[in-house]
Amino acid sequence: QEQLLESGGGLVQAGGSLRLSCAASGRTFSNYAMGWFRQAPGTERAFVAGITASGAGTYYAASVKGRFTISRDNAKNTVYLQMNVLKPEDTAVYYCGVNYGSSWSLREKDFGSWGQGTQVTVSA
């Protein structure tokens, strides 16, 4: 089973950018679709972006489409989330997860092997 470690979070002003990374330690990383989710205080974990196993297909939550880009490097066992034009409402803990369900799933229950998360805080 994959083990995941997120990094790259921090404090940024509105309009700024951050790039999150998620490094996987397993041998089967390239076999799985991956996703990014986020959880703000007092809310449930919500889908942000997903990517197919090959990286050829990507899909996004409506709230981030056009601002965020998910990508992966299977040679480095890493998935990325480039976040541009950040808004205060993007403030959350961001998690990456392995998609054990269908390639285009947005459902949290289809994902697992969660990392510990990385905090993103966007100031107004």
Coordinates of C-alpha atoms in Angstrom, one line a residue, residues 29-36 47-60 69-74 78-81 97-99 102-105 111:
F29 CA 2.2 4.5 -7.6
S30 CA 1.9 4.6 -11.4
N31 CA -1.0 2.1 -11.3
Y32 CA -3.3 4.4 -9.4
A33 CA -5.3 7.6 -10.1
M34 CA -4.6 10.2 -7.4
G35 CA -6.5 13.1 -5.9
W36 CA -6.2 16.2 -3.7
F47 CA -12.6 17.0 -3.4
V48 CA -10.2 19.5 -5.1
A49 CA -8.6 17.8 -8.1
G50 CA -8.0 14.3 -9.5
I51 CA -5.6 12.8 -12.1
T52 CA -5.6 9.5 -13.9
A53 CA -2.9 6.9 -13.4
S54 CA -1.1 7.9 -16.6
G55 CA -1.6 11.6 -16.0
A56 CA -3.4 12.1 -19.3
G57 CA -6.7 13.0 -17.6
T58 CA -7.4 15.6 -15.0
Y59 CA -10.6 16.9 -13.4
Y60 CA -11.4 19.6 -10.8
T69 CA -3.5 22.4 -11.8
I70 CA -2.9 18.9 -10.8
S71 CA 0.0 16.9 -12.4
R72 CA 2.2 13.9 -11.6
D73 CA 5.6 12.6 -12.3
N74 CA 5.5 8.8 -12.1
T78 CA 5.0 12.4 -6.9
V79 CA 1.8 14.2 -7.6
Y80 CA 1.6 18.0 -7.5
L81 CA -1.0 20.7 -7.1
G97 CA -5.0 10.3 -1.5
V98 CA -4.8 7.2 -3.7
N99 CA -7.9 6.6 -5.8
S102 CA -13.0 4.6 -10.6
S103 CA -10.6 6.8 -12.4
W104 CA -12.8 9.8 -12.3
S105 CA -14.2 9.5 -8.8
F111 CA -9.7 7.4 -1.8

